[in-house]
Coordinates of C-alpha atoms and ligand atoms in Angstrom, one line a residue:
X1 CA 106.3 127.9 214.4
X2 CA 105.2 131.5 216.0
X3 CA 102.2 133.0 214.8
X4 CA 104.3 135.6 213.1
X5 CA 105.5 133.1 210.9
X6 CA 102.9 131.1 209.7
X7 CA 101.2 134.4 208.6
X8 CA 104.4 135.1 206.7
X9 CA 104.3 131.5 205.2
X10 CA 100.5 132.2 204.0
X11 CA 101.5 135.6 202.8
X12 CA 104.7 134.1 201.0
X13 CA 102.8 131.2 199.4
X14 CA 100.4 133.8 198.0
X15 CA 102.9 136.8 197.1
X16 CA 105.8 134.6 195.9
X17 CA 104.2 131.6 194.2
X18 CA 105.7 132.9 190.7
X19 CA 109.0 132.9 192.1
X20 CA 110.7 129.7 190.1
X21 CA 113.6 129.3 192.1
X22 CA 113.5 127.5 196.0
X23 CA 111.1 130.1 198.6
X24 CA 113.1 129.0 201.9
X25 CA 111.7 129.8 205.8
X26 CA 113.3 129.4 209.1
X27 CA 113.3 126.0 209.5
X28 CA 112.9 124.9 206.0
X29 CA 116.0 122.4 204.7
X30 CA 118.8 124.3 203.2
X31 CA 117.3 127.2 204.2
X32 CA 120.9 128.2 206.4
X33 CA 123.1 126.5 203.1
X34 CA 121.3 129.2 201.6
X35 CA 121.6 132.1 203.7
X36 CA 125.4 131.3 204.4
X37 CA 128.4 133.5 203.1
X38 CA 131.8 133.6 202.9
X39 CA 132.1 135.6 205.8
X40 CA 131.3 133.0 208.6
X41 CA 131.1 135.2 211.1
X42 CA 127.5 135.9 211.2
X43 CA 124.9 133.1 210.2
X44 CA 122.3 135.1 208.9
X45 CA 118.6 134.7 210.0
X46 CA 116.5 136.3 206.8
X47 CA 112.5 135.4 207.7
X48 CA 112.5 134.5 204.1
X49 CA 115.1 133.7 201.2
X50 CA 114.3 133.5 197.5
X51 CA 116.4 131.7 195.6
X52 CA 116.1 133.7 192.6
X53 CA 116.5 132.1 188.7
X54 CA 115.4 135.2 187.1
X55 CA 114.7 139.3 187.1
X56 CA 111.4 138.5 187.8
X57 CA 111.7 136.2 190.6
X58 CA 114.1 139.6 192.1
X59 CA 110.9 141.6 191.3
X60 CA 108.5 139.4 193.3
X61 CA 110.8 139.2 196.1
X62 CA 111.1 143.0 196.1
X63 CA 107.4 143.8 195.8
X64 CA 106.8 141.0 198.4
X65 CA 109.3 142.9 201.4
X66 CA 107.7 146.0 200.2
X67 CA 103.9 144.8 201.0
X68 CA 105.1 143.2 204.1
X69 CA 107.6 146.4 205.4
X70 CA 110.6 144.2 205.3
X71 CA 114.2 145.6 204.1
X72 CA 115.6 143.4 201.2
X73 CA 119.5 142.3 201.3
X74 CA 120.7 140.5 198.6
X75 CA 123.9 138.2 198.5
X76 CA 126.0 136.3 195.6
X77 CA 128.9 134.9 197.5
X78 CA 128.7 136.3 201.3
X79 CA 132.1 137.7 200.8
X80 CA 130.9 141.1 201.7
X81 CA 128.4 139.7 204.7
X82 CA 128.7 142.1 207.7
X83 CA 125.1 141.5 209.2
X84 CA 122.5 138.7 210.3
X85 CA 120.7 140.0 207.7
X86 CA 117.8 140.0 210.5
X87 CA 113.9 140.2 209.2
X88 CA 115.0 140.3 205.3
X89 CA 113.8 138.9 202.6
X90 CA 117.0 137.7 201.1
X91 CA 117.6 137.0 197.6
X92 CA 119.9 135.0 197.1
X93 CA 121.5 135.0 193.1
X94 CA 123.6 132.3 193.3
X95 CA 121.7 130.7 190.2
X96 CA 121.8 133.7 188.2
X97 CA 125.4 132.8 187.3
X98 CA 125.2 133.0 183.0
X99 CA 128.1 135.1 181.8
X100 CA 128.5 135.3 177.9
X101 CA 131.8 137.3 176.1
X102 CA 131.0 139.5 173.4
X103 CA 135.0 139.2 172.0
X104 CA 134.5 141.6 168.6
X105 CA 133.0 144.3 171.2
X106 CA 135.5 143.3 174.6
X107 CA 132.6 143.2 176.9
X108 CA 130.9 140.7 179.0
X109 CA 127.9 140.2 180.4
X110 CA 127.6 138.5 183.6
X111 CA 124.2 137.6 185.9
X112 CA 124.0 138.3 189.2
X113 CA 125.0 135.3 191.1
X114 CA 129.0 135.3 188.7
X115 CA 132.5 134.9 190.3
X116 CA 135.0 136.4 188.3
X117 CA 136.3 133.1 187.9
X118 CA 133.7 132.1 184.9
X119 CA 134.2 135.5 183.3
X120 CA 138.1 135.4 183.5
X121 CA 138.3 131.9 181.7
X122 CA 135.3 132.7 179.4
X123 CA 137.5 135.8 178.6
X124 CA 140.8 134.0 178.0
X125 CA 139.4 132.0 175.2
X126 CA 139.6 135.1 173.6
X127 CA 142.6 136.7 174.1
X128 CA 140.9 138.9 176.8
X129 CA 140.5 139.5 180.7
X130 CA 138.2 141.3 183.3
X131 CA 139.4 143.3 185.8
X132 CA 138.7 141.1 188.8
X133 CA 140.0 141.8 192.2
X134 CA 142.5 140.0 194.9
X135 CA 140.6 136.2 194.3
X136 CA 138.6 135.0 191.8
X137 CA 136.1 133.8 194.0
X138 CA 134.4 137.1 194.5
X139 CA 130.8 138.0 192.9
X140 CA 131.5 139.8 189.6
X141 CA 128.1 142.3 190.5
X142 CA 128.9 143.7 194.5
X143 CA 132.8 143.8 193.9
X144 CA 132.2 146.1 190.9
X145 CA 129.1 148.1 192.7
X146 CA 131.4 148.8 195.0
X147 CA 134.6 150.5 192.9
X148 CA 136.0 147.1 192.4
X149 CA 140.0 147.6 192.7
X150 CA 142.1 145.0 191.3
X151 CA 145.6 143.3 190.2
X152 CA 146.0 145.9 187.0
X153 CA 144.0 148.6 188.6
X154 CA 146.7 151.1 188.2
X155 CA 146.5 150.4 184.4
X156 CA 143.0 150.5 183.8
X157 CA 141.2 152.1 186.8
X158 CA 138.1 151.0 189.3
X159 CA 135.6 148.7 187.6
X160 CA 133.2 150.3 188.0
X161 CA 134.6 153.0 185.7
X162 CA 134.3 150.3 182.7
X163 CA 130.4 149.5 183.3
X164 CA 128.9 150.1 180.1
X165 CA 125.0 149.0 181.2
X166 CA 123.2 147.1 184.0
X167 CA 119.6 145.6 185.0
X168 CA 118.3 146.4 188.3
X169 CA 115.1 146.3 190.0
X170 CA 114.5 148.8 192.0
X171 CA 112.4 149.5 194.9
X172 CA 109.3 149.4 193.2
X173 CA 109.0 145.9 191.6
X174 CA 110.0 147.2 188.2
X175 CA 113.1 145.9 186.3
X176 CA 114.6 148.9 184.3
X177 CA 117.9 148.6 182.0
X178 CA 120.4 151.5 183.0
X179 CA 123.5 153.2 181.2
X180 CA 124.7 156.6 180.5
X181 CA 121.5 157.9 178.9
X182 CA 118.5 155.9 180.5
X183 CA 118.1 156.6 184.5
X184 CA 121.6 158.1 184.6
X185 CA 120.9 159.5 187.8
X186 CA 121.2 155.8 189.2
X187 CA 123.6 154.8 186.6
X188 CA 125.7 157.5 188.8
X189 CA 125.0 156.2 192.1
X190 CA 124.9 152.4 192.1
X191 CA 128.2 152.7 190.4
X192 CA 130.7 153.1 193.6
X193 CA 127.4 153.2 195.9
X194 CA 126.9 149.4 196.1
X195 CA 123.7 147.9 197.0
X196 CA 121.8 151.2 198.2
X197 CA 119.9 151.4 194.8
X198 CA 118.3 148.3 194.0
X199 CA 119.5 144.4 193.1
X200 CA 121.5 144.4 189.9
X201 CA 120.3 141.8 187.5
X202 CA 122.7 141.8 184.8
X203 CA 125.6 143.5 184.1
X204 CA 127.6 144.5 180.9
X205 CA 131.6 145.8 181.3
X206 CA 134.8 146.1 179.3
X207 CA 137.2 143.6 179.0
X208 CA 140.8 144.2 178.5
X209 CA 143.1 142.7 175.9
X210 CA 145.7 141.0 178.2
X211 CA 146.7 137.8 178.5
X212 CA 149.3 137.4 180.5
X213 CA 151.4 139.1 183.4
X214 CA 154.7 139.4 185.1
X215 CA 154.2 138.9 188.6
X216 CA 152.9 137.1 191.3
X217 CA 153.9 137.2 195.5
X218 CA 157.8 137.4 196.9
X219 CA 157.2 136.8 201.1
X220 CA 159.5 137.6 203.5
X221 CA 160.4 136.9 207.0
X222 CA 159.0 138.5 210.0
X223 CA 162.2 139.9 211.1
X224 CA 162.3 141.9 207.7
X225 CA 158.9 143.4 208.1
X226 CA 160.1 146.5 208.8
X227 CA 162.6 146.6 206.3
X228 CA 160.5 145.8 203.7
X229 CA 157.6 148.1 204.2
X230 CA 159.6 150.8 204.5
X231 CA 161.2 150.1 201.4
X232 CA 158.1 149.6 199.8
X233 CA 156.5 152.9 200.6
X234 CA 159.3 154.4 198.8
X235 CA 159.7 152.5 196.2
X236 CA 156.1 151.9 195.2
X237 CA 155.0 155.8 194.0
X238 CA 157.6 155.3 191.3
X239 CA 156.8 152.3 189.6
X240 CA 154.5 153.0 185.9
X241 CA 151.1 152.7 185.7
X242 CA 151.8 149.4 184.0
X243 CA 152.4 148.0 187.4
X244 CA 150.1 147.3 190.5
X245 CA 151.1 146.5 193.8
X246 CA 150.6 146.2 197.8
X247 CA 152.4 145.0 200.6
X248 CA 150.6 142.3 203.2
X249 CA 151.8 141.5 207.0
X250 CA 150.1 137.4 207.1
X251 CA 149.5 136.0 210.2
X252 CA 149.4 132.2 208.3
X253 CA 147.6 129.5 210.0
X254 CA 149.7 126.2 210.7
X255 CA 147.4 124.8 207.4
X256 CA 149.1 122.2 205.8
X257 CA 147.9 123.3 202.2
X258 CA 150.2 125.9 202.9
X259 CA 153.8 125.8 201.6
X260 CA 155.9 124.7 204.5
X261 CA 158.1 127.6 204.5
X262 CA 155.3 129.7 205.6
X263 CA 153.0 127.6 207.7
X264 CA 151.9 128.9 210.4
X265 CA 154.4 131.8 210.7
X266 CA 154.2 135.8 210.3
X267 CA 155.5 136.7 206.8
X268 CA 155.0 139.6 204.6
X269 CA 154.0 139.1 201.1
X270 CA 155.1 141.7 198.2
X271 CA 152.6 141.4 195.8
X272 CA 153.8 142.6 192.2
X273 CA 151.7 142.5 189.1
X274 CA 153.2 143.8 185.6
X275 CA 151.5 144.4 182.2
X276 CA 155.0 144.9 180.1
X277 CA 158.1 142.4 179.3
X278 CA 159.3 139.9 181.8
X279 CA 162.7 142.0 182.0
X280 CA 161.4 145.4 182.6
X281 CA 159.2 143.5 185.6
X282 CA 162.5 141.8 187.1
X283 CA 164.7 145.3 186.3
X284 CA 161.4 147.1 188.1
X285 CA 160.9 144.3 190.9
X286 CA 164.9 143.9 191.3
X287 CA 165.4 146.9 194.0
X288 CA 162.5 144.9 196.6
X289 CA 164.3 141.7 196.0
X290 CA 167.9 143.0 196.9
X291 CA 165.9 144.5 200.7
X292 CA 166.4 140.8 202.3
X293 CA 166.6 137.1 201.2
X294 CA 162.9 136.0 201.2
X295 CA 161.4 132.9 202.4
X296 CA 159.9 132.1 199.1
X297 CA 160.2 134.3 195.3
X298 CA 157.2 133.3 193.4
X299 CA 157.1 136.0 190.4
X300 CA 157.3 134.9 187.2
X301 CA 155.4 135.0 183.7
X302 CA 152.4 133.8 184.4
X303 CA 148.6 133.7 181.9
X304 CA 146.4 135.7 182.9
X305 CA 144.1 133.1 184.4
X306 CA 146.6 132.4 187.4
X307 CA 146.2 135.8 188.4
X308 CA 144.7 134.4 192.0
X309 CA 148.3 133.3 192.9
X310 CA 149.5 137.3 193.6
X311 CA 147.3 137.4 196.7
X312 CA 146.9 133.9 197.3
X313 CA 143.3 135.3 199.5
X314 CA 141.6 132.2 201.1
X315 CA 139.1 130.3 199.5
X316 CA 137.7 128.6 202.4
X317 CA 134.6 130.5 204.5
X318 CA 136.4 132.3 207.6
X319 CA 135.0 134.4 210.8
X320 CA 136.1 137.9 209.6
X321 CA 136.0 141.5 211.3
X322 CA 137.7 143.8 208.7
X323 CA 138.5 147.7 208.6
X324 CA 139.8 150.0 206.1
X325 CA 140.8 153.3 205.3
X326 CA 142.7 155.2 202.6
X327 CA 145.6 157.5 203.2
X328 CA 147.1 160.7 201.0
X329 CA 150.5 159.6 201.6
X330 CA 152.4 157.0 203.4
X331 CA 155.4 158.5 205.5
X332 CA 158.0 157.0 207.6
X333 CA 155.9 157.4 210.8
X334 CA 152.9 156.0 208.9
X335 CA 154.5 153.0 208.4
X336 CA 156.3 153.0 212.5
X337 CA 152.8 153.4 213.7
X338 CA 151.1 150.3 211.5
X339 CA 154.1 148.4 213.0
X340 CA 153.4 149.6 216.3
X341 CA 149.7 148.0 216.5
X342 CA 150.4 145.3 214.3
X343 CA 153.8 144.2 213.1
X344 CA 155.5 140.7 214.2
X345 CA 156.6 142.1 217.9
X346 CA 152.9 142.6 218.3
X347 CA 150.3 139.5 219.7
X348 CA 146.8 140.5 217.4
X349 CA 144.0 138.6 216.1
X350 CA 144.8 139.9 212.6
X351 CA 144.7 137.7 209.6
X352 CA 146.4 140.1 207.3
X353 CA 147.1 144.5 207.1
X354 CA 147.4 144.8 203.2
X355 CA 148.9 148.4 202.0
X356 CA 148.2 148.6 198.3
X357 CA 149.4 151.3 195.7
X358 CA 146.0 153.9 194.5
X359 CA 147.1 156.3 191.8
X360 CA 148.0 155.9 188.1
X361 CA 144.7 155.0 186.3
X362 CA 142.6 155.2 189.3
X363 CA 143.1 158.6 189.7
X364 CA 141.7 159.8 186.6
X365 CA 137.8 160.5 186.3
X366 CA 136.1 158.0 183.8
X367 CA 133.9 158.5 180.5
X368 CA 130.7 158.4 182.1
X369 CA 131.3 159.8 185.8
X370 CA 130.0 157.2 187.9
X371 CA 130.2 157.5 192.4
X372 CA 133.3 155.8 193.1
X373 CA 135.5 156.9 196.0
X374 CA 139.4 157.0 196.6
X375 CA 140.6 158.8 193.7
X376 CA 142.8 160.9 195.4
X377 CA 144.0 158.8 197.6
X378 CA 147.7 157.5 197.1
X379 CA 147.2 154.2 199.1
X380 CA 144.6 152.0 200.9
X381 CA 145.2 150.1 204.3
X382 CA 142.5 147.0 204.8
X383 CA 143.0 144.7 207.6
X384 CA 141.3 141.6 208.4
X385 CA 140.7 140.0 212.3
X386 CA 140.0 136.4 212.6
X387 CA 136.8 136.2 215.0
X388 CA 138.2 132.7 216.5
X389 CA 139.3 133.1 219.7
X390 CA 139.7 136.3 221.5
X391 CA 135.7 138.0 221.7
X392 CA 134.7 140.4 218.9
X393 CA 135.1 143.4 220.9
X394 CA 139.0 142.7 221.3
X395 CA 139.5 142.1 217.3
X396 CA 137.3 144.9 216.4
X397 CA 139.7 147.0 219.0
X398 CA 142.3 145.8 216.7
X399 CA 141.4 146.0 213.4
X400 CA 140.7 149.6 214.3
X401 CA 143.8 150.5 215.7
X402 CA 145.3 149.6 212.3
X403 CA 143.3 152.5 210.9
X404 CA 143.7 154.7 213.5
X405 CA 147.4 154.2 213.2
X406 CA 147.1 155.7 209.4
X407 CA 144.7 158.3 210.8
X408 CA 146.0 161.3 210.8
X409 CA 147.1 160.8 206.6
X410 CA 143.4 159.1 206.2
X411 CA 141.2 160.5 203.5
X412 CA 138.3 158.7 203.1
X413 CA 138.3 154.7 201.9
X414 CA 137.5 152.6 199.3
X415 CA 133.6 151.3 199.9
X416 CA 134.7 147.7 199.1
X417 CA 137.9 147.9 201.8
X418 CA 135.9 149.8 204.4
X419 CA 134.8 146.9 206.5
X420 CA 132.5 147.5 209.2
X421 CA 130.9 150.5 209.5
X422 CA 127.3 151.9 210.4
X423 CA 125.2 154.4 208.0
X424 CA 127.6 157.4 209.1
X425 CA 130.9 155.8 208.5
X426 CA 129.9 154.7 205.0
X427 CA 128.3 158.1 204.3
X428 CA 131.5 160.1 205.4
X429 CA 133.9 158.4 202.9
X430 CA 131.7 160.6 199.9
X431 CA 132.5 163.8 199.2
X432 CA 129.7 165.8 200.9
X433 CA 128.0 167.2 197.0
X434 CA 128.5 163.5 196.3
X435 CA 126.8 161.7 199.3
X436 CA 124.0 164.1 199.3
X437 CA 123.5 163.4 195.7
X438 CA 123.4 160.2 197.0
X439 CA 121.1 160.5 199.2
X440 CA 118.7 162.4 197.3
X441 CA 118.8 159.9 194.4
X442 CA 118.2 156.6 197.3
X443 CA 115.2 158.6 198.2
X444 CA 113.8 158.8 194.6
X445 CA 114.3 155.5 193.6
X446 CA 113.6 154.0 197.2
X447 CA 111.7 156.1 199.5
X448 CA 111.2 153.6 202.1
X449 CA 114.8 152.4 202.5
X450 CA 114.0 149.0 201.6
X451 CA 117.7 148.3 200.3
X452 CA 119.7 149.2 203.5
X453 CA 120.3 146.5 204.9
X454 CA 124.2 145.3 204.8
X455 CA 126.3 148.2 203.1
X456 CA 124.2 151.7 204.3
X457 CA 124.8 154.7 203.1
X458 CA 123.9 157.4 205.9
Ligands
FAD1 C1 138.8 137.4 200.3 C2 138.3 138.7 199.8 C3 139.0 139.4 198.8 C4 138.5 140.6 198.3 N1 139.3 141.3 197.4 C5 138.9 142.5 196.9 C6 139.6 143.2 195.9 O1 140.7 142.8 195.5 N2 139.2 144.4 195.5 C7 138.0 144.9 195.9 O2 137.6 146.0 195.5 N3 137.2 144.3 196.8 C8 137.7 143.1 197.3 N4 136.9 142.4 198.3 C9 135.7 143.0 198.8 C10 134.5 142.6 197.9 O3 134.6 143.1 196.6 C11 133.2 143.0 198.5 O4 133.0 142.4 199.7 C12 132.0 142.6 197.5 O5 130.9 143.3 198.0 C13 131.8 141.2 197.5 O6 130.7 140.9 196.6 P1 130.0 139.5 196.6 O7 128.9 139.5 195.7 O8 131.1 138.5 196.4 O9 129.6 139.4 198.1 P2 128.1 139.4 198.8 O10 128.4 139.2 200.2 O11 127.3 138.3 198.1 O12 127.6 140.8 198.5 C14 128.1 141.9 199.2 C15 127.3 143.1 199.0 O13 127.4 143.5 197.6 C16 126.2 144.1 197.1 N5 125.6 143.3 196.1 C17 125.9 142.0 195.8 N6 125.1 141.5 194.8 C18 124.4 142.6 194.5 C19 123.4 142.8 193.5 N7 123.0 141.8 192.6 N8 122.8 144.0 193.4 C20 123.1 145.0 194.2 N9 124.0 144.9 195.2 C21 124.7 143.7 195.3 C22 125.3 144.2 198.3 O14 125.6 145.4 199.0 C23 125.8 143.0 199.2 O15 125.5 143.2 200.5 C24 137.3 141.2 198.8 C25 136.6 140.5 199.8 C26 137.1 139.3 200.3 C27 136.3 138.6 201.4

């Protein structure tokens, strides 16, 4: 061990010895178990992670990076992991995973370290439902930081826009409870400006009285590709706001968990989620389906629990470069030049370009105006490389020709499908009152920039 670390393992013992949860050092085991996310392209290297159990074990961590000039990051799932996370101190929130359903008030609360997956089936037993994103496997608390857009978004908006109050400790050790009324400043920001603010704690959000859907995935054939997406951008911006949907080019792995028909082959998957009657989603769907035969039609009435089978997103850690935009409109030679850089004629390390519908709901501002972007955007384009095989450089060169394929309609992005991006990226996809308001309120509540560390916002 370097000198620079055993003086960190003195300071540690001494500055984070109230910390119940597991204090893990380079070295220590389970310390890379710990650090570990879903995106297993980087394996982070934190000089310390605390495996927080409770706001105050957040609190000690924070003051501890503060004495000791370290940046905090904090992680639930590693789905959003886009750094080594290098000379942290990590908290890691995985045990803060309560979530309780308040059904005569159609909230929820959730701790930090909750997948939508123990909200949605806590939720059920009442009758009720979150609004989760593409999988179920994603942390309640950074998907909803950052917008949060999901399978009825077009009904009901971002998540964000139904966050009724949150815990967060903020740069200076103290835990404060936020809503509307108390520190709405940073109510405002960490609402759509993700983890810039502070570690949230505990939040408490809406839940919506639905139970069940009409929908699910319909996947086509390579040679349709084009066919289909270009029937899709037309049909799409007619469909009610009852209905939410996006269009995916998969390149599959040869996975045998995989239904044969689409093992290891380029398909595209329709996705189609709607909120009314079973016939008005087949009279609605029936235009998509008459485009080409598909390989396999999976839509059908489904409980709102299944809702993971309309994107069917992989639950298994993966090596991941992704980029994103959003666009103001979709033309013809939109959907050509996508094709062009990625589409089934094309050899690219790309997992998946997903094209989903914006508008309806998301488009209107919510009761309490929180920092969410992409409201005026009509659709978002978000594609994901696979970093195994060709080098990073050559993925990255492909994810972003995807988005400079759209570029000329792009207007911003969604913070959650932005992928990577340094300080200035992230900052340029605000509205300039917005980000500077942003900016000014990061330097209030954290002068020394001791939360930007994964997601910056420059
Ligand atoms: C397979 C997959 C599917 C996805 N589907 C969707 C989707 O349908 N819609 C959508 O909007 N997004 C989607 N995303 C993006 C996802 O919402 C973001 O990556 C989100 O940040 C993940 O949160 P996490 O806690 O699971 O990940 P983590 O990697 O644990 O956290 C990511 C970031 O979230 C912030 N964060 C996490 N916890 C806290 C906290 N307690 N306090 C403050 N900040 C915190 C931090 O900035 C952190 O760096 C998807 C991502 C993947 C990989």
């Amino acid at each position: 061990m370097t000198a620079v670390l055993s003086a960190l393992t003195d300071l540690a013992a001494t500055e984070l010895a109230t910390v119940t949860g597991p204090v893990l050092l380079p070295g220590d085991g389970g310390y890379a178990e710990e650090a570990a996310g879903f995106n297993a392209a980087y394996s982070p290297s934190p000089d310390v992670v605390v495996g927080a159990t409770t706001a105050a074990d957040v609190a000690a961590a924070v003051r501890f990076a503060g004495r000791t000039g370290r940046k905090v990051a904090v992680q639930a799932t590693g789905h959003g992991l886009m750094s080594t996370l290098d000379g942290t101190v990590l908290v890691s929130t995985r045990r803060m995973g309560a979530v309780s359903v308040d059904p005569l008030n159609r909230s929820a609360r959730a701790g930090a370290g909750a997948r939508w997956r123990e909200v949605i089936d806590a939720a059920a037993e009442h009758g009720l439902a979150p609004l989760n994103g593409s999988t179920s496997h994603v942390g309640v608390v950074g998907y909803t930081l950052g917008g949060g857009l999901g399978p009825m978004a077009r009904r009901y908006g971002f998540a964000a826009d139904h966050v009724r109050r949150l815990t967060i400790v903020t740069a200076d050790g103290e835990i404060r409870a936020v809503d509307a009324e108390r520190d709405a400043d940073l109510f405002w920001a960490v609402r759509g400006g993700k983890g810039n603010f502070g570690i949230v704690t505990e939040i408490e959000f809406d839940l919506v009285p639905v139970t069940r859907f009409h929908g699910g995935a319909v996947f086509f054939p390579a040679e349709s590709a084009a066919d289909v997406l270009h029937a899709w951008r037309e049909w799409a911006p007619g469909l009610p706001e009852d209905t939410t949907t996006s269009v995916a080019l998969l390149r599959l792995p040869p996975d045998p968990a995989l239904p044969e028909p689409l093992r290891g082959r380029f398909v595209v998957s329709l996705r189609f989620v709607h909120l009314g009657s079973a016939e008005e989603g087949a009279a609605l769907l029936a235009p998509m389906r008459a485009v080409a035969p598909p390989l396999m039609d999976l839509v059908a009435e489904m409980p709102y629990p299944a809702v993971d089978a309309v994107h069917m997103d992989p639950t298994d850690p993966m090596p991941m470069w992704d980029r994103g935009a959003a666009v103001s409109a979709l033309p013809a030679e939109a959907i050509d030049a996508i094709l062009a850089v990625a589409g089934p004629d094309v050899a690219a390390p790309l997992a998946m370009v997903e094209i989903r519908l914006l508008g309806g709901a998301l488009a209107r501002a919510p009761r309490v105006p929180n920092a969410v972007t992409g409201r005026d955007a009509a659709f978002s384009v978000f594609t994901v490389g696979v970093l195994a095989g060709p080098p990073v450089e050559v993925v990255a060169a492909s994810t972003a020709a995807v988005v400079d394929a759209v570029g000329p309609w792009a207007c911003g992005a969604l913070i959650n499908l932005l992928g990577q991006a340094g300080p200035e990226r992230v900052g340029r996809i605000f509205a300039p009152a917005d980000r500077a308001r942003l900016l000014e309120i990061a330097r209030r509540y954290d002068p020394a920039g001791t939360f930007a560390s994964n997601v910056v916002i420059g």
